[in-house]
mmCIF file of C-alpha atoms in Angstrom:
data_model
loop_
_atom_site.group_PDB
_atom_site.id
_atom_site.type_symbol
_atom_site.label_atom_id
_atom_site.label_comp_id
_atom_site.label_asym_id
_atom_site.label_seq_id
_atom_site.Cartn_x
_atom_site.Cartn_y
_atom_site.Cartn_z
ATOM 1 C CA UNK A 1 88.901 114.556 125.023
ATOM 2 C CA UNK A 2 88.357 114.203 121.004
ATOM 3 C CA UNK A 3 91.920 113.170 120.163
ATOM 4 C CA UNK A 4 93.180 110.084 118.848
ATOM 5 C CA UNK A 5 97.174 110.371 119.639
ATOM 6 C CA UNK A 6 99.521 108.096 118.302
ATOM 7 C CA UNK A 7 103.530 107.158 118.717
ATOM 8 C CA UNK A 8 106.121 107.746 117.238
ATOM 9 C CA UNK A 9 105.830 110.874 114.430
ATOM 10 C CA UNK A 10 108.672 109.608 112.915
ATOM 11 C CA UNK A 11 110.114 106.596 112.358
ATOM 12 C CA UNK A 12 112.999 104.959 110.631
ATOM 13 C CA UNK A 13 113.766 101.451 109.791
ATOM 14 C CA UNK A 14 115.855 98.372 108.367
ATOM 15 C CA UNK A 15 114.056 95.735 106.507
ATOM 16 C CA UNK A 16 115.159 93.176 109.211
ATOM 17 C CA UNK A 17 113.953 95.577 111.582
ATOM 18 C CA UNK A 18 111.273 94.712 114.451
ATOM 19 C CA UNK A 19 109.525 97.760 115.490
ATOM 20 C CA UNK A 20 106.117 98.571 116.858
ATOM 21 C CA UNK A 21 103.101 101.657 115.961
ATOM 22 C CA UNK A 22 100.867 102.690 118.988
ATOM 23 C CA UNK A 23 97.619 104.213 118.773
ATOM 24 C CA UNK A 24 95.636 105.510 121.898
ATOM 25 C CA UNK A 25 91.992 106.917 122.153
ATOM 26 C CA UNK A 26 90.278 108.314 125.292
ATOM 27 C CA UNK A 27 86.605 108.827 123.857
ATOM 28 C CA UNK A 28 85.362 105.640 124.993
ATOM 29 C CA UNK A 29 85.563 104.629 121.071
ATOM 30 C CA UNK A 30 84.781 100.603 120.527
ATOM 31 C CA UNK A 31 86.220 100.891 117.088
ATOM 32 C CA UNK A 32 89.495 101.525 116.175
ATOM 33 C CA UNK A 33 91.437 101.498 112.195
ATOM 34 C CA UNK A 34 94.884 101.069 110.681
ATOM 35 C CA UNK A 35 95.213 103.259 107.727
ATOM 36 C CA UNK A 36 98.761 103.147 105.122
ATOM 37 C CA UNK A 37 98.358 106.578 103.698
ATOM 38 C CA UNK A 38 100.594 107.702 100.340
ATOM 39 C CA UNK A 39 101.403 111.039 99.209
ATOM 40 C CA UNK A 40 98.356 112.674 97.811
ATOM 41 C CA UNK A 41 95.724 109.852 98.133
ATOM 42 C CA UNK A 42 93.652 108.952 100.268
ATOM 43 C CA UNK A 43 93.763 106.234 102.688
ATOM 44 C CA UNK A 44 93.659 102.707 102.309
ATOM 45 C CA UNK A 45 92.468 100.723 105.038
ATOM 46 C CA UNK A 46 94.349 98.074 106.510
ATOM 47 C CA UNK A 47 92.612 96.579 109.694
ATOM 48 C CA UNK A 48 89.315 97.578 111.830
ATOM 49 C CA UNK A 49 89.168 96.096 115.019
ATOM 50 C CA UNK A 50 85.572 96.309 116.739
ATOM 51 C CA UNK A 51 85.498 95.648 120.594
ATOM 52 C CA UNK A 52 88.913 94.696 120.581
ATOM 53 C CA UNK A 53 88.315 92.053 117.862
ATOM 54 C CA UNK A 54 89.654 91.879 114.628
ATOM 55 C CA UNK A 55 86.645 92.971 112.614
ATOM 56 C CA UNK A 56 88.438 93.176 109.111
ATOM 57 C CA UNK A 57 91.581 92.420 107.575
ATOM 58 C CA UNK A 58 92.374 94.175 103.914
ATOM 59 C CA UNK A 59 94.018 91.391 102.867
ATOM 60 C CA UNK A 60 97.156 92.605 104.895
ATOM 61 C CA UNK A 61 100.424 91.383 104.082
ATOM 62 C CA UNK A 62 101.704 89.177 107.150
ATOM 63 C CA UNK A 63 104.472 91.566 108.127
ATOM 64 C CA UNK A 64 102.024 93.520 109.449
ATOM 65 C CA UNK A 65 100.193 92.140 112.896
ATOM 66 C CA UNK A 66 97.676 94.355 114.482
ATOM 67 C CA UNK A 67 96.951 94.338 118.151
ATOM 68 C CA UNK A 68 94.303 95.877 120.119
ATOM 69 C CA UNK A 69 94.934 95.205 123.663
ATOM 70 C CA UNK A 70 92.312 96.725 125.442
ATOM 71 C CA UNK A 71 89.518 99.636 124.260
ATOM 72 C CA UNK A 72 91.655 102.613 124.034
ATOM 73 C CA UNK A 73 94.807 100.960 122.764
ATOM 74 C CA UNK A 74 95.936 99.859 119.338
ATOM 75 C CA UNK A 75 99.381 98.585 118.177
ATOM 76 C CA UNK A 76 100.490 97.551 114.865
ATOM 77 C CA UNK A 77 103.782 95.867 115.206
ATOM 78 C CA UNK A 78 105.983 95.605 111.961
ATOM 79 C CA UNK A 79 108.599 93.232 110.848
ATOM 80 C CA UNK A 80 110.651 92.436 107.882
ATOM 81 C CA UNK A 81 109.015 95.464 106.017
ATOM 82 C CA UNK A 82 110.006 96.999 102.279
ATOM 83 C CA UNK A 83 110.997 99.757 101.530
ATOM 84 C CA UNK A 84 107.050 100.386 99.331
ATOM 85 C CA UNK A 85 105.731 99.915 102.893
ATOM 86 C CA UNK A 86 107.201 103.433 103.475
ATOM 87 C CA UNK A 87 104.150 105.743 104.491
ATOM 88 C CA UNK A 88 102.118 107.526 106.670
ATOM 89 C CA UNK A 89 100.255 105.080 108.795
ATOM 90 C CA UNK A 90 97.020 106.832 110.272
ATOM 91 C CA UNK A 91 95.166 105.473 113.357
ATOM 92 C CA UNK A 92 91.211 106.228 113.608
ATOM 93 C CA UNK A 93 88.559 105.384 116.038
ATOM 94 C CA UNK A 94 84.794 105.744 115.775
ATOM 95 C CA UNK A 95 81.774 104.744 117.750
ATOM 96 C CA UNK A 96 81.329 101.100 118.013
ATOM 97 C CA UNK A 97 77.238 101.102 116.527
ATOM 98 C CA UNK A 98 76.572 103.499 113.925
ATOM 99 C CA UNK A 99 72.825 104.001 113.734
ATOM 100 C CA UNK A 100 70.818 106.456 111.687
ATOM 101 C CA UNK A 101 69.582 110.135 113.490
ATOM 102 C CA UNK A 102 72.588 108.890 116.128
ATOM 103 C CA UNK A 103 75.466 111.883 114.695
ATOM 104 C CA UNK A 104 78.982 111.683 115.396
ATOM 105 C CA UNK A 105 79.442 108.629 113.398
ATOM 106 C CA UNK A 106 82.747 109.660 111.668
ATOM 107 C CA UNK A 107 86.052 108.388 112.219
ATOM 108 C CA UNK A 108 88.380 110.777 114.360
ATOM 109 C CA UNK A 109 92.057 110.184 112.792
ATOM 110 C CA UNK A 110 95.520 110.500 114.332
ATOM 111 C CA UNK A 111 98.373 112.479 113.078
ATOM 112 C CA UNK A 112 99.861 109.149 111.821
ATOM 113 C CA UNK A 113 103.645 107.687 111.867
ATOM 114 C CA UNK A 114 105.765 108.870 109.046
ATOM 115 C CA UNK A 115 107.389 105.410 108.337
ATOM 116 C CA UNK A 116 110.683 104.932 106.042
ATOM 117 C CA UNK A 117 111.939 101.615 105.521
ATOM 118 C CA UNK A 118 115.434 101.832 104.406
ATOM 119 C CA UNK B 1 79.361 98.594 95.083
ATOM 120 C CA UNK B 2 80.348 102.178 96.403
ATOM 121 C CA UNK B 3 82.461 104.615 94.283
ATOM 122 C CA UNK B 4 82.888 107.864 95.117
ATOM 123 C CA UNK B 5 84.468 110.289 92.560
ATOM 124 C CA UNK B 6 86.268 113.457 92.876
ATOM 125 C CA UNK B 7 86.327 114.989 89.247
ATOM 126 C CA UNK B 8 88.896 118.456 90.506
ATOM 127 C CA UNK B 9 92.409 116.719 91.564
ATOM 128 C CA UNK B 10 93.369 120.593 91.851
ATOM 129 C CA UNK B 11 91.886 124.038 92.901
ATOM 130 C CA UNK B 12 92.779 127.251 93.412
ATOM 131 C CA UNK B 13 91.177 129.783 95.147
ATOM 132 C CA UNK B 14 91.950 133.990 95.889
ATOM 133 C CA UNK B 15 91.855 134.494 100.074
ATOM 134 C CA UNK B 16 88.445 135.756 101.187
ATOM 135 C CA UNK B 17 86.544 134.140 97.865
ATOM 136 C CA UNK B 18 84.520 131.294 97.427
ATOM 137 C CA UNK B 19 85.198 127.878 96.080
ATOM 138 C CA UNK B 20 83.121 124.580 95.677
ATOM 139 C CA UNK B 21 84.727 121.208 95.736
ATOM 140 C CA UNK B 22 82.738 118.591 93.626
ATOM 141 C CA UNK B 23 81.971 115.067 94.656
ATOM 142 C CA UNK B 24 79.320 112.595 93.017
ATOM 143 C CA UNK B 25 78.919 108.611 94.511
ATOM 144 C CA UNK B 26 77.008 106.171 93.652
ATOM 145 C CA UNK B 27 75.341 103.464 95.255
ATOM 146 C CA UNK B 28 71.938 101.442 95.795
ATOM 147 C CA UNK B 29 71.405 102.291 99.454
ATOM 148 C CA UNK B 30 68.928 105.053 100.578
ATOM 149 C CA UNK B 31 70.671 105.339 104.126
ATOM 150 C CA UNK B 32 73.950 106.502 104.039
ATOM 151 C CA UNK B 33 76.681 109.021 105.770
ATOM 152 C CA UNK B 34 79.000 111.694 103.599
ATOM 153 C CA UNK B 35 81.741 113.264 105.087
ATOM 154 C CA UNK B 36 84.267 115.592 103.567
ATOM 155 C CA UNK B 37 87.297 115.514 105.532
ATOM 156 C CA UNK B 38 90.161 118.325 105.338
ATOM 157 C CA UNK B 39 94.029 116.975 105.638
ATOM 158 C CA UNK B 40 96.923 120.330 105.753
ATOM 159 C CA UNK B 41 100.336 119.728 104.809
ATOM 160 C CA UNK B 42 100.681 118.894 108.380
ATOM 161 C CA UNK B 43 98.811 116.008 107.950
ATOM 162 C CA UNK B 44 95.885 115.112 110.187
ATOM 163 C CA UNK B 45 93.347 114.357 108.621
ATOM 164 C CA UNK B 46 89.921 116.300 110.483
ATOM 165 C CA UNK B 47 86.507 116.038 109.656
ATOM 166 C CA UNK B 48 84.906 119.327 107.762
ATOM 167 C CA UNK B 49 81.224 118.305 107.780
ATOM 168 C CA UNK B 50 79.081 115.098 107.874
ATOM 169 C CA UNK B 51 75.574 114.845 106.374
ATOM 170 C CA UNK B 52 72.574 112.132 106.472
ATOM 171 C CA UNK B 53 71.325 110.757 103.854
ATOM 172 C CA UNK B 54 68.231 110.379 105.176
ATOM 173 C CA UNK B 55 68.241 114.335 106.359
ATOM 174 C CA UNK B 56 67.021 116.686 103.537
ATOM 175 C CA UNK B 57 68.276 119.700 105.269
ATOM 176 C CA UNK B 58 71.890 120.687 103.660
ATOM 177 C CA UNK B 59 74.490 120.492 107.033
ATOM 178 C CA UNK B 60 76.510 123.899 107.362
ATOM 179 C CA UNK B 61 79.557 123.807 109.384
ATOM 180 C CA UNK B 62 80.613 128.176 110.075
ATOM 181 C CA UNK B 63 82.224 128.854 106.618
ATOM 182 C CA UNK B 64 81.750 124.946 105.319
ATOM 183 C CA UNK B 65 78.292 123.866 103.670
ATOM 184 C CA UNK B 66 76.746 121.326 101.575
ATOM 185 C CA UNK B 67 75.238 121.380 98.530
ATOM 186 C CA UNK B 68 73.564 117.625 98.675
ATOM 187 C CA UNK B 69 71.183 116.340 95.959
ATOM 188 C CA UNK B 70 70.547 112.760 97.080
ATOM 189 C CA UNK B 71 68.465 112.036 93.584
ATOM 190 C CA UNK B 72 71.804 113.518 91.672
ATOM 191 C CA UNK B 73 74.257 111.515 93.780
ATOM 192 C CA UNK B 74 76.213 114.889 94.252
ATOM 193 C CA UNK B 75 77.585 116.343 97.637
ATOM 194 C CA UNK B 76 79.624 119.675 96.969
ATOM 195 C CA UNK B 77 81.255 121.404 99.456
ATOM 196 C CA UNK B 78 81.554 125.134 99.433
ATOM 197 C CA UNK B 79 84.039 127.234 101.501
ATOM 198 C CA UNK B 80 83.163 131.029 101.538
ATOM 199 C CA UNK B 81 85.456 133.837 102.698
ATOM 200 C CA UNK B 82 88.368 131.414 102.133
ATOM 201 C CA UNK B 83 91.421 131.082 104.411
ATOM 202 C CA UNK B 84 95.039 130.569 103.923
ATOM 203 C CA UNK B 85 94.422 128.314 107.001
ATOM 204 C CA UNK B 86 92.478 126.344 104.262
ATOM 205 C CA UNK B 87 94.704 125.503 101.885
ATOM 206 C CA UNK B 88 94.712 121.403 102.013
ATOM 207 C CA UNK B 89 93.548 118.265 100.850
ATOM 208 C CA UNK B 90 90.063 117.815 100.631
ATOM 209 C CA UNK B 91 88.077 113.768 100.604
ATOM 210 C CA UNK B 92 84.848 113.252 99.988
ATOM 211 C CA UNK B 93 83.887 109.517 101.837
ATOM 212 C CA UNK B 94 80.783 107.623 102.006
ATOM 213 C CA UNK B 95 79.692 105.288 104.726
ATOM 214 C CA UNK B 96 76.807 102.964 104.986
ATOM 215 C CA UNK B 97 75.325 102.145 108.273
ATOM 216 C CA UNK B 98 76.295 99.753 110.355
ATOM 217 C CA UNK B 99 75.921 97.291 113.514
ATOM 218 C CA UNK B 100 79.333 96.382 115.363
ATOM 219 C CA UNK B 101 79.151 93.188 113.304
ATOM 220 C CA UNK B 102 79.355 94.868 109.313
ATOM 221 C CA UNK B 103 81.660 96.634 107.354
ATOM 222 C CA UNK B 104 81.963 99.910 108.656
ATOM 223 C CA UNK B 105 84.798 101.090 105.953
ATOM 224 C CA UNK B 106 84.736 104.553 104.562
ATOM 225 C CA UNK B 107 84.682 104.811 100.688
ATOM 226 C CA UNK B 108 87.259 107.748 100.056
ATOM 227 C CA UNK B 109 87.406 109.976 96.334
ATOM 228 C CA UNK B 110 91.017 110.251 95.438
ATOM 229 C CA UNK B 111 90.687 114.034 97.037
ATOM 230 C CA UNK B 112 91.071 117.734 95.718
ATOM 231 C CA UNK B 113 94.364 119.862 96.200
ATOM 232 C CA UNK B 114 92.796 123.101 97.639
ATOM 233 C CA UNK B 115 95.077 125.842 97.399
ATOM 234 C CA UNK B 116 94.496 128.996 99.027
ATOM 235 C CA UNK B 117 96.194 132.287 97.608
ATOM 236 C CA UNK B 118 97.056 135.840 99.471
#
């Protein structure tokens, strides 16, 4: 299993608005990303979590709150959002050691969340 | 640190021809990862090809290769006997290695429109 799947496709949302972003991964990954993705650029990296710890935080405005609650699972729950949060928010995972000579060191992506915040 | 520059924000490209996507980096490391990752109007993002700094061999991928001159800073892609199927955004990234302790973030070129025509 090489796929990173993540819930909902789509979804819509009020600025007062609690909602919640799930990411799963089956590939025994031990590092997992939070991407905000804008038409026709590339992605900007939000949070990495490595064995289920936070691992790095872009600076992240606090209406975002990552969650990793065990290996395979990520959430990113989202409150009070604007509407410039609207985007496509990709999940990734990777291997948890990247070493030289090792291979499959890249990031294996979601099909993201298409997020609108009305 | 890391930049990674795509100079081609568009391409074109007749079905069945063959087109190379530019991407130059820079950086002081001698151990590093490339990727070029493909992302279709559907939007997942999927990863073409990855190559190895350290490996002097250029990786090849079916109809996907690399044309990488480590002294040059330059990792092209070329796609022969294009595809409709190929028509997409295409990111160069770079990645240093890492322990589950560093930064493991990709450093993503603002990407090439690829457009495939019948």
């Amino acid at each position: 299993d090489t796929e990173v799947t993540q819930t909902p496709k789509h979804l819509v949302m009020g600025m007062t608005n609690k909602k919640s972003l799930k990411c799963e991964q089956h590939m025994g990954h031990r590092a997992m990303y939070w991407y905000k993705q804008k038409a026709k650029k590339p992605p900007e990296l939000m949070f990495v979590y490595s064995y289920e710890k936070l691992s790095i935080n872009e600076s992240v405005p606090s209406r975002f709150s990552p969650e990793c609650p065990n290996s395979s699972l990520l959430n990113l729950h989202l409150h009070a959002l604007q509407p410039e949060d609207s985007a496509l928010y990709l999940c990734a995972s990777s291997q948890g050691v990247v070493l030289l000579g090792t291979g499959q060191n890249e990031q294996f992506f979601g099909p993201g969340t298409r997020l609108t915040v009305l | 640190a890391q930049t990674v520059t795509q100079s081609q924000p568009e391409m074109s490209v007749q079905e069945a021809e063959t087109v190379t996507l530019s991407c130059t980096y820079d950086t002081s490391e001698n151990n590093y990862y490339l990727f070029w990752y493909k992302q279709p109007p559907s939007r997942q993002m999927i990863l073409v090809i990855r190559q190895e700094a350290y490996k002097q061999q250029n990786a090849t991928e079916n109809r996907f290769s690399v044309n990488f001159q480590k002294a040059a800073k330059s990792f092209s892609l070329k796609i022969s006997d294009s595809q409709l199927g190929d028509t997409a955004m295409y990111f160069c990234a770079f990645m240093k290695p890492h322990n589950a302790g560093n930064n493991r973030k990709l450093i993503w070129g603002l990407g090439t429109s690829l457009a495939v025509n019948p």
